[in-house]
CSV table of C-alpha atoms in Angstrom, one decimal:
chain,number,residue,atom,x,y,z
A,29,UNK,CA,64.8,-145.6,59.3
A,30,UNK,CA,66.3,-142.6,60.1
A,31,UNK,CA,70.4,-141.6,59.6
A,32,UNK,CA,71.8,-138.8,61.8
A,33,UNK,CA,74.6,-136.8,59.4
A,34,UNK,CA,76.7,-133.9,59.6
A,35,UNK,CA,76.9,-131.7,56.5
A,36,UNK,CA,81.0,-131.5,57.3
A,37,UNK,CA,81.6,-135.2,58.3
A,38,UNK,CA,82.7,-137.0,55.2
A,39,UNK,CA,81.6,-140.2,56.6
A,40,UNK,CA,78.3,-139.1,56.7
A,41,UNK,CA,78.1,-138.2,52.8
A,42,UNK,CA,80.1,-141.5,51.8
A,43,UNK,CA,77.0,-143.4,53.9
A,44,UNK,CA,74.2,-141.2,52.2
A,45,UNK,CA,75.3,-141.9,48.5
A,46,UNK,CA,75.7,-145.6,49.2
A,47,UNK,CA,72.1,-145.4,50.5
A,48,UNK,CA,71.0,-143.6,47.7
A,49,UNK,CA,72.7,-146.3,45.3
A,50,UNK,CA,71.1,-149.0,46.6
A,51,UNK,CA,68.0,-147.2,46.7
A,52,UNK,CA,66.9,-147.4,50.8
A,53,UNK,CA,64.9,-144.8,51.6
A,54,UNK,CA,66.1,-142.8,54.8
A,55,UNK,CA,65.0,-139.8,57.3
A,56,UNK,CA,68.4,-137.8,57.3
A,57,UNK,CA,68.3,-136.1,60.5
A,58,UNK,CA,70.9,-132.8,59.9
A,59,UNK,CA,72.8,-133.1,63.4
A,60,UNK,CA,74.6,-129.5,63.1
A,61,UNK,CA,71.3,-127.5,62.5
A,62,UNK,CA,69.1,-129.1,65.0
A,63,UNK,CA,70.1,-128.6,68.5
A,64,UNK,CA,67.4,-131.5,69.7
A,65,UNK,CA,68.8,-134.1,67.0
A,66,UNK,CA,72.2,-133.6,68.7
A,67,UNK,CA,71.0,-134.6,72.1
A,68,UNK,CA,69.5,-137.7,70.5
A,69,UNK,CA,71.9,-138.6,68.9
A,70,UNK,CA,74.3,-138.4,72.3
A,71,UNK,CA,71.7,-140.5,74.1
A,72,UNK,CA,72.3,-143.1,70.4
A,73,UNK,CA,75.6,-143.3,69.8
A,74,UNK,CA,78.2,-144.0,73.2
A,75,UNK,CA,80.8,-141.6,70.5
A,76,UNK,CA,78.3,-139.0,69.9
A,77,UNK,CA,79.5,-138.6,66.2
A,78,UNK,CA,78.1,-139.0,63.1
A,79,UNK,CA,76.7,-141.0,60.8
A,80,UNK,CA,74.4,-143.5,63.1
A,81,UNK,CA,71.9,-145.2,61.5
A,82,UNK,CA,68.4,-145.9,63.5
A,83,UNK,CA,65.9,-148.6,62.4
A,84,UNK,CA,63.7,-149.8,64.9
A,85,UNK,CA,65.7,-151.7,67.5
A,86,UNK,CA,68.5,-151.7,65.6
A,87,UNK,CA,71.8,-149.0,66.1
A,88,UNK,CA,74.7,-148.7,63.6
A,89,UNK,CA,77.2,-146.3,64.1
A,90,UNK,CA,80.0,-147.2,62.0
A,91,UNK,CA,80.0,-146.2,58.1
A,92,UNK,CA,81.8,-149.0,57.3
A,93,UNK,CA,78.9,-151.3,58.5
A,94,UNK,CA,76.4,-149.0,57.7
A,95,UNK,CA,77.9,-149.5,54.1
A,96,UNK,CA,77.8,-153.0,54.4
């Protein structure tokens, strides 16, 4: 499972320390410091933003759902 986040998008810290409450063990791909996690994550998400959330087959790119 791997999350794309931004260290400046809020959204993206609210979906890591819900993670890290429930205890799910993620990849956190850093989106701003990796030019090649960017272009992933625009062939991902149709809004190209973060967070997005990859497991297998599966593509969430809304915190709220993430969340839930």
């Amino acid at each position: 499972m791997a999350l794309y986040s931004s260290e400046t998008c809020l959204e993206s810290h609210r979906v890591r320390f819900v993670l890290a409450e429930k205890g799910i063990n993620v990849e956190i791909v850093n989106v701003s410091a990796d030019e090649s996690a960017a272009a992933d994550l625009a062939e991902l998400n149709p809004y190209n933003q973060t967070p997005t959330l990859v497991d297998r087959d599966l593509l969430l790119y809304d915190a709220g759902v993430i969340n839930d």
